[in-house]
Amino acid sequence: MTFAEIGLHPAILKALTDSGYSEPTPVQTQAIPAALTGRDLLVSSQTGSGKTAAFMLPALHRFASEQRLPAAARTAVQERRPAPGRGHDRHRFQAAQPRMLVLTPTRELALQVTAATEKYGRQLNQVRAVAILGGMPYPKQMELLGRNPEILVATPGRLIDHMSSGKIDFSQLQVLVLDEADRMLDMGFIEDIERIVAATPASRQTMLFSATLDGTVGELAQRMTRAALRIQVDAVSARHDHIEQRMHFVDDLAHKNRLLDHLLRDASIDQALVFTATKRDADTVSDRLNVAGLNAAALHGDMHQGARNRTLAAMRRGQVRILVATDVAARGIDVPTITHVFNYDLPKAAEDYVHRIGRTGRAGRSGLAISLVHHAEQFNVRKIERFTKQMIPVEVVVGHEPTRRPSATPRPAGKPAWKGGEKRSYGQPVGQADSRFSKPSAPRRDGPPRAPYHESAKATHGGARRTYGDR
Ligand code: AMP
């Protein structure tokens, strides 16, 4: 199905063509037609799957279609909307009356959703989107709200502040989106979300996007939606087909640092994202890489919003080659030129691993995710493999081999950690066979047993790039 066959407004189709989107991604194919009927949606999909367009395009279509209403009806719709304060009225603030609200867990994701909305809505007159975020100066936010935007994209905490002081009136709200709902709950936003939802009209359309729809997210979704259509996009194939994963065992911190330096000097890296467990480590690793002559910058929650925005902008312009970040700061980052993701530290939750590696392989490109793993962390690796249903092959770099062998813990009998794939043992290039991994593995797309790191990296990145159509 094409975007035109889905029946989107011509102005939106034009913007999509200009953005280089030739066909909808799987989540878009399923979600957009249903959302256009006004139905509530519960969508389980991953970041990088094209979910922003999946909720934004139907909403923009709705607003564009209302703009085309006959004059009488249009006036009725528009009369309800207060005009922005002008002249003497400038200081008498009238509450903004948005028609759509998108809640996101982080500021970065909110800014990305706003930017995507501007891209998709470029051809539509009078559809304004603004981001309301913690960390943004208050006067600036008042100015943005004063424009009475149709679309608000917000993090829950700051939005509550504005609601409490009467700056926002949700009586005209038509569409509510909860983006990365599971993450918002993880971050403790449940009460804020409940308050916000309670302030919106029951007649609204609600779309909830989340990596998982189980547990607390599922309960919240039940309470917030009516006769919602559940959409599950096959997570594994959607996530990992185009992202190659590898891991290296390290003996200790010094070994880890040496290996990271070595791997980051690979010429096939356009830009890399390195994940650390703590903000302090993000700073330390970034400083160390700079001293080593690698062009790095840190990104974490202790930095002021201005500094975070500047760092991200420098990354997008290609002025920073390596971004060293924590999970929260890097969540939602969409820089298509990130070719490599490194897990300097493994994440605690398997879901975070998936989010992290999803920072590469954006927009249908291929990507490489490399984890540096201490021997004592094998249990954590197993957890991740069970979650992704994919095995992470072990690699060794000549001259940087670990002195210790990882212990071989058998997988539970009758319960393969992943399914399918031809029988092949993953090559340990310098003869360090790891019995844990000499088991059937997921099919490789580049054929023969793996060469040492620097060779296989070349092979991967010299290969064909995938597009959504290939999946
Ligand atoms: P998202 O999952 O919304 O963060 O989107 C991930 C990336 O895919 C973004 O860079 C989008 O611009 C891109 N994207 C979304 N939909 C499409 C599409 N239909 N064709 C090509 N790229 C897309």
Short mmCIF file of C-alpha atoms in Angstrom, two decimals, residues 68-429:
data_model
loop_
_atom_site.label_atom_id
_atom_site.label_comp_id
_atom_site.label_asym_id
_atom_site.label_seq_id
_atom_site.Cartn_x
_atom_site.Cartn_y
_atom_site.Cartn_z
CA ARG A 68 -11.22 22.46 3.68
CA LEU A 69 -14.64 22.51 5.29
CA PRO A 70 -17.24 24.78 3.69
CA ALA A 71 -16.91 28.35 4.92
CA ALA A 72 -19.80 28.18 7.40
CA ALA A 73 -18.53 25.05 9.12
CA ARG A 74 -14.98 26.35 9.08
CA THR A 75 -16.03 29.49 10.87
CA ALA A 76 -17.70 27.40 13.54
CA VAL A 77 -14.50 25.45 14.12
CA GLN A 78 -12.33 28.52 14.09
CA GLU A 79 -14.60 30.67 16.21
CA ARG A 80 -13.89 28.42 19.13
CA ARG A 81 -10.20 29.18 18.86
CA PRO A 82 -9.07 32.35 20.60
CA ALA A 83 -6.81 34.55 18.49
CA PRO A 84 -3.31 35.15 19.82
CA GLY A 85 -3.08 38.23 22.08
CA ARG A 86 -2.21 41.41 20.17
CA GLY A 87 -1.57 45.10 20.97
CA HIS A 88 -3.02 46.08 24.34
CA ASP A 89 -4.26 42.54 24.86
CA ARG A 90 -0.76 41.21 24.61
CA HIS A 91 -0.38 40.84 28.35
CA ARG A 92 -3.85 39.47 28.97
CA PHE A 93 -3.04 35.87 28.35
CA GLN A 94 -5.74 33.73 26.85
CA ALA A 95 -5.37 30.02 27.47
CA ALA A 96 -4.08 28.02 24.50
CA GLN A 97 -6.62 25.55 23.12
CA PRO A 98 -4.68 22.83 21.32
CA ARG A 99 -6.42 20.27 19.13
CA MET A 100 -3.72 17.68 19.56
CA LEU A 101 -1.45 16.80 22.47
CA VAL A 102 1.57 14.50 22.23
CA LEU A 103 3.14 13.46 25.53
CA THR A 104 6.72 12.21 25.41
CA PRO A 105 9.09 11.02 28.16
CA THR A 106 12.03 13.26 27.24
CA ARG A 107 12.76 16.69 25.91
CA GLU A 108 14.82 15.29 23.04
CA LEU A 109 11.97 13.11 21.85
CA ALA A 110 9.55 16.04 22.16
CA LEU A 111 11.80 18.22 19.99
CA GLN A 112 12.11 15.44 17.45
CA VAL A 113 8.36 14.95 17.27
CA THR A 114 7.94 18.70 16.82
CA ALA A 115 10.53 18.77 14.05
CA ALA A 116 8.89 15.78 12.32
CA THR A 117 5.49 17.52 12.57
CA GLU A 118 6.89 20.62 10.93
CA LYS A 119 8.32 18.44 8.17
CA TYR A 120 5.08 16.54 7.53
CA GLY A 121 2.90 19.64 7.89
CA ARG A 122 5.08 21.98 5.83
CA GLN A 123 2.49 22.27 3.05
CA LEU A 124 -0.39 22.91 5.42
CA ASN A 125 -1.20 26.48 6.33
CA GLN A 126 -2.09 27.23 9.87
CA VAL A 127 -1.03 24.01 11.54
CA ARG A 128 1.46 25.03 14.19
CA ALA A 129 3.24 22.66 16.54
CA VAL A 130 5.18 23.76 19.61
CA ALA A 131 7.16 21.89 22.24
CA ILE A 132 6.55 22.62 25.92
CA LEU A 133 9.47 21.28 27.87
CA GLY A 134 11.12 21.36 31.24
CA GLY A 135 14.32 23.37 31.09
CA MET A 136 12.97 25.87 28.55
CA PRO A 137 12.73 29.47 29.84
CA TYR A 138 9.25 30.37 31.03
CA PRO A 139 8.80 33.58 28.97
CA LYS A 140 9.66 31.64 25.82
CA GLN A 141 7.02 29.04 26.65
CA MET A 142 4.44 31.72 27.34
CA GLU A 143 5.24 33.21 23.96
CA LEU A 144 4.81 29.81 22.26
CA LEU A 145 1.52 29.13 24.03
CA GLY A 146 0.39 32.66 23.13
CA ARG A 147 0.43 31.61 19.48
CA ASN A 148 -2.35 29.20 20.31
CA PRO A 149 -0.81 26.24 18.47
CA GLU A 150 -2.96 23.42 17.09
CA ILE A 151 -0.45 20.83 18.26
CA LEU A 152 1.32 20.71 21.63
CA VAL A 153 4.19 18.30 22.18
CA ALA A 154 5.12 18.15 25.83
CA THR A 155 6.85 16.34 28.64
CA PRO A 156 4.30 15.69 31.41
CA GLY A 157 5.88 17.65 34.29
CA ARG A 158 6.11 21.03 32.59
CA LEU A 159 2.69 20.65 31.02
CA ILE A 160 1.15 20.19 34.47
CA ASP A 161 2.74 23.49 35.57
CA HIS A 162 1.04 25.35 32.72
CA MET A 163 -2.27 23.60 33.27
CA SER A 164 -2.22 24.53 36.95
CA SER A 165 -1.69 28.18 36.12
CA GLY A 166 -4.54 28.16 33.58
CA LYS A 167 -2.37 28.60 30.49
CA ILE A 168 -3.83 25.63 28.66
CA ASP A 169 -7.43 24.68 28.05
CA PHE A 170 -8.00 21.20 26.67
CA SER A 171 -11.72 21.61 25.96
CA GLN A 172 -11.07 21.59 22.17
CA LEU A 173 -8.68 18.64 22.22
CA GLN A 174 -9.39 16.06 19.51
CA VAL A 175 -6.30 13.83 19.52
CA LEU A 176 -4.17 12.63 22.43
CA VAL A 177 -0.96 10.65 21.85
CA LEU A 178 1.19 8.97 24.47
CA ASP A 179 4.55 8.31 22.85
CA GLU A 180 6.84 5.77 24.49
CA ALA A 181 4.27 5.29 27.24
CA ASP A 182 6.27 2.52 28.93
CA ARG A 183 9.19 4.87 29.35
CA MET A 184 6.99 7.62 30.78
CA LEU A 185 5.75 5.16 33.39
CA ASP A 186 9.31 4.02 34.13
CA MET A 187 10.18 7.63 34.76
CA GLY A 188 7.38 7.98 37.30
CA PHE A 189 5.00 10.14 35.26
CA ILE A 190 1.90 8.04 35.95
CA GLU A 191 0.14 10.58 38.19
CA ASP A 192 0.92 13.47 35.87
CA ILE A 193 -0.42 11.49 32.92
CA GLU A 194 -3.63 10.62 34.77
CA ARG A 195 -4.16 14.27 35.64
CA ILE A 196 -3.55 15.43 32.11
CA VAL A 197 -5.86 12.80 30.60
CA ALA A 198 -8.59 13.70 33.10
CA ALA A 199 -8.48 17.30 31.81
CA THR A 200 -9.19 16.27 28.21
CA PRO A 201 -12.61 15.64 26.66
CA ALA A 202 -13.90 12.05 26.68
CA SER A 203 -14.67 12.44 22.96
CA ARG A 204 -10.96 12.59 22.08
CA GLN A 205 -9.14 10.02 19.95
CA THR A 206 -6.33 8.37 21.94
CA MET A 207 -3.25 6.69 20.49
CA LEU A 208 -0.76 5.01 22.78
CA PHE A 209 2.65 3.86 21.55
CA SER A 210 4.86 1.70 23.68
CA ALA A 211 7.57 -0.95 23.37
CA THR A 212 5.35 -3.20 25.45
CA LEU A 213 1.61 -3.21 26.14
CA ASP A 214 1.83 -5.53 29.15
CA GLY A 215 1.64 -4.83 32.86
CA THR A 216 1.14 -1.26 34.07
CA VAL A 217 1.17 0.16 30.54
CA GLY A 218 -1.61 -2.24 29.57
CA GLU A 219 -3.69 -1.17 32.58
CA LEU A 220 -3.20 2.51 31.81
CA ALA A 221 -4.08 1.86 28.17
CA GLN A 222 -7.31 0.11 29.19
CA ARG A 223 -8.39 3.05 31.32
CA MET A 224 -7.56 5.66 28.72
CA THR A 225 -8.94 4.17 25.53
CA ARG A 226 -12.25 2.94 24.17
CA ALA A 227 -12.55 -0.09 21.87
CA ALA A 228 -8.96 0.47 20.86
CA LEU A 229 -7.39 -1.43 18.01
CA ARG A 230 -4.26 -3.27 19.14
CA ILE A 231 -1.41 -3.23 16.67
CA GLN A 232 1.70 -5.27 17.19
CA VAL A 233 4.53 -4.78 14.78
CA ASP A 234 6.88 -7.72 14.71
CA ALA A 235 9.48 -6.28 16.98
CA VAL A 236 12.41 -8.49 16.21
CA SER A 237 12.45 -8.24 12.45
CA ALA A 238 11.49 -4.58 12.57
CA ARG A 239 14.32 -3.87 14.95
CA HIS A 240 17.25 -5.93 14.03
CA ASP A 241 17.32 -6.96 10.42
CA HIS A 242 19.47 -4.05 9.47
CA ILE A 243 21.48 -3.73 12.70
CA GLU A 244 24.38 -6.09 13.12
CA GLN A 245 25.29 -6.89 16.72
CA ARG A 246 28.59 -7.97 18.21
CA MET A 247 30.16 -8.22 21.61
CA HIS A 248 33.70 -8.24 22.95
CA PHE A 249 34.72 -9.65 26.31
CA VAL A 250 36.93 -7.41 28.41
CA ASP A 251 39.02 -8.23 31.45
CA ASP A 252 38.85 -4.93 33.27
CA LEU A 253 38.37 -1.19 32.84
CA ALA A 254 41.80 -0.59 31.31
CA HIS A 255 41.18 -3.31 28.74
CA LYS A 256 37.75 -1.88 28.00
CA ASN A 257 39.17 1.60 27.43
CA ARG A 258 41.96 0.33 25.18
CA LEU A 259 39.54 -1.71 23.12
CA LEU A 260 37.06 1.17 22.80
CA ASP A 261 39.82 3.49 21.57
CA HIS A 262 40.87 0.88 19.04
CA LEU A 263 37.36 0.20 17.78
CA LEU A 264 36.51 3.90 17.51
CA ARG A 265 39.43 4.41 15.14
CA ASP A 266 37.68 2.24 12.54
CA ALA A 267 37.40 4.30 9.38
CA SER A 268 33.97 2.88 8.56
CA ILE A 269 32.46 4.85 11.47
CA ASP A 270 30.71 7.99 10.28
CA GLN A 271 29.38 8.82 13.71
CA ALA A 272 29.10 6.74 16.86
CA LEU A 273 27.05 6.78 20.01
CA VAL A 274 28.71 5.36 23.12
CA PHE A 275 26.46 4.46 26.06
CA THR A 276 27.65 4.65 29.64
CA ALA A 277 25.79 3.66 32.80
CA THR A 278 26.29 6.97 34.61
CA LYS A 279 26.47 10.68 33.82
CA ARG A 280 29.87 10.81 35.40
CA ASP A 281 31.18 8.06 33.16
CA ALA A 282 29.75 9.86 30.12
CA ASP A 283 31.93 12.87 31.03
CA THR A 284 34.98 10.79 31.92
CA VAL A 285 34.88 8.65 28.77
CA SER A 286 34.24 11.66 26.55
CA ASP A 287 37.18 13.55 28.13
CA ARG A 288 39.43 10.54 27.73
CA LEU A 289 38.51 10.08 24.07
CA ASN A 290 39.21 13.74 23.37
CA VAL A 291 42.61 13.45 25.02
CA ALA A 292 43.21 10.41 22.79
CA GLY A 293 42.56 12.62 19.76
CA LEU A 294 39.07 11.33 19.00
CA ASN A 295 36.37 13.93 18.48
CA ALA A 296 33.87 13.25 21.29
CA ALA A 297 31.22 15.05 23.32
CA ALA A 298 29.11 14.02 26.32
CA LEU A 299 25.32 14.17 26.57
CA HIS A 300 23.52 13.60 29.86
CA GLY A 301 20.78 14.86 32.11
CA ASP A 302 23.00 17.01 34.33
CA MET A 303 23.74 19.30 31.39
CA HIS A 304 21.58 22.39 30.84
CA GLN A 305 19.05 22.08 28.06
CA GLY A 306 20.94 24.68 26.01
CA ALA A 307 24.15 22.67 26.20
CA ARG A 308 22.30 19.46 25.31
CA ASN A 309 20.70 21.11 22.29
CA ARG A 310 24.03 22.55 21.15
CA THR A 311 25.73 19.16 21.45
CA LEU A 312 22.98 17.44 19.48
CA ALA A 313 23.04 20.16 16.82
CA ALA A 314 26.84 19.74 16.52
CA MET A 315 26.31 15.99 16.14
CA ARG A 316 23.71 16.54 13.41
CA ARG A 317 26.07 18.91 11.58
CA GLY A 318 28.79 16.26 11.75
CA GLN A 319 31.04 18.42 13.96
CA VAL A 320 31.04 15.76 16.66
CA ARG A 321 31.99 12.23 15.65
CA ILE A 322 31.41 10.41 18.92
CA LEU A 323 28.62 11.14 21.35
CA VAL A 324 28.99 9.60 24.81
CA ALA A 325 25.60 9.46 26.45
CA THR A 326 23.38 7.98 29.15
CA ASP A 327 20.13 6.19 28.30
CA VAL A 328 17.74 8.95 29.23
CA ALA A 329 19.67 11.65 27.37
CA ALA A 330 20.04 9.57 24.24
CA ARG A 331 16.50 8.32 24.13
CA GLY A 332 14.75 9.41 20.97
CA ILE A 333 17.89 10.75 19.33
CA ASP A 334 17.43 10.48 15.61
CA VAL A 335 20.67 11.16 13.77
CA PRO A 336 20.60 9.08 10.58
CA THR A 337 24.40 9.31 10.19
CA ILE A 338 25.07 7.29 13.36
CA THR A 339 26.65 4.14 11.92
CA HIS A 340 27.78 2.56 15.21
CA VAL A 341 26.41 2.18 18.72
CA PHE A 342 28.77 1.07 21.49
CA ASN A 343 27.65 -0.24 24.85
CA TYR A 344 30.55 0.83 27.03
CA ASP A 345 28.37 -0.45 29.84
CA LEU A 346 25.54 -2.89 29.26
CA PRO A 347 22.11 -1.55 30.17
CA LYS A 348 20.32 -3.08 33.13
CA ALA A 349 17.09 -3.73 31.23
CA ALA A 350 16.96 -5.71 28.01
CA GLU A 351 14.46 -3.19 26.60
CA ASP A 352 17.08 -0.47 26.97
CA TYR A 353 19.47 -2.52 24.88
CA VAL A 354 16.92 -2.51 22.08
CA HIS A 355 16.36 1.22 22.42
CA ARG A 356 20.08 1.86 22.42
CA ILE A 357 20.94 -0.13 19.33
CA GLY A 358 17.94 1.42 17.59
CA ARG A 359 19.90 4.71 17.56
CA THR A 360 21.81 3.32 14.59
CA GLY A 361 20.30 1.80 11.46
CA ARG A 362 17.90 4.75 11.23
CA ALA A 363 15.63 5.35 8.29
CA GLY A 364 16.37 1.97 6.76
CA ARG A 365 20.16 2.29 6.81
CA SER A 366 22.37 -0.48 8.14
CA GLY A 367 24.13 -0.14 11.48
CA LEU A 368 26.48 -1.91 13.83
CA ALA A 369 26.01 -2.30 17.60
CA ILE A 370 29.01 -3.38 19.67
CA SER A 371 28.89 -4.24 23.37
CA LEU A 372 31.91 -4.38 25.66
CA VAL A 373 31.10 -7.00 28.23
CA HIS A 374 32.85 -8.01 31.40
CA HIS A 375 32.92 -11.76 32.03
CA ALA A 376 30.77 -11.33 35.11
CA GLU A 377 28.00 -9.81 32.97
CA GLN A 378 27.17 -12.89 30.95
CA PHE A 379 23.88 -13.30 32.73
CA ASN A 380 22.91 -9.86 31.52
CA VAL A 381 23.83 -10.78 27.94
CA ARG A 382 21.66 -13.87 28.20
CA LYS A 383 18.73 -11.75 29.34
CA ILE A 384 19.15 -9.47 26.34
CA GLU A 385 19.40 -12.39 23.94
CA ARG A 386 16.24 -13.95 25.33
CA PHE A 387 14.43 -10.65 24.92
CA THR A 388 15.56 -9.96 21.36
CA LYS A 389 15.47 -13.64 20.38
CA GLN A 390 18.80 -13.05 18.72
CA MET A 391 22.25 -14.15 19.68
CA ILE A 392 25.01 -11.61 19.94
CA PRO A 393 28.12 -13.06 18.31
CA VAL A 394 31.40 -12.70 20.19
CA GLU A 395 34.29 -11.03 18.40
CA VAL A 396 37.94 -10.73 19.29
CA VAL A 397 40.38 -8.15 18.01
CA VAL A 398 43.91 -9.38 17.42
CA GLY A 399 46.17 -7.69 19.95
CA HIS A 400 43.23 -6.90 22.27
CA GLU A 401 42.17 -10.42 23.23
CA PRO A 402 40.74 -10.96 26.71
CA THR A 403 43.03 -13.03 28.90
CA ARG A 404 40.11 -14.80 30.53
CA ARG A 405 37.69 -17.02 28.74
CA PRO A 406 34.03 -16.45 29.46
CA SER A 407 32.56 -19.36 31.38
CA ALA A 408 30.33 -21.59 29.34
CA THR A 409 26.86 -21.65 30.81
CA PRO A 410 24.58 -23.97 28.88
CA ARG A 411 21.27 -22.59 27.68
CA PRO A 412 18.24 -24.23 29.29
CA ALA A 413 17.44 -27.54 27.58
CA GLY A 414 14.58 -27.45 25.10
CA LYS A 415 14.44 -23.66 25.30
CA PRO A 416 16.58 -22.17 22.62
CA ALA A 417 17.33 -18.53 23.29
CA TRP A 418 16.33 -17.71 19.75
CA LYS A 419 14.71 -19.51 16.88
CA GLY A 420 15.70 -20.40 13.34
CA GLY A 421 18.89 -19.94 11.46
CA GLU A 422 21.28 -22.32 9.84
CA LYS A 423 23.76 -24.32 11.88
CA ARG A 424 27.03 -22.47 12.05
CA SER A 425 29.46 -21.77 14.78
CA TYR A 426 30.47 -18.21 15.08
CA GLY A 427 34.11 -17.90 14.30
CA GLN A 428 36.46 -16.87 17.03
CA PRO A 429 39.06 -15.42 14.71
#
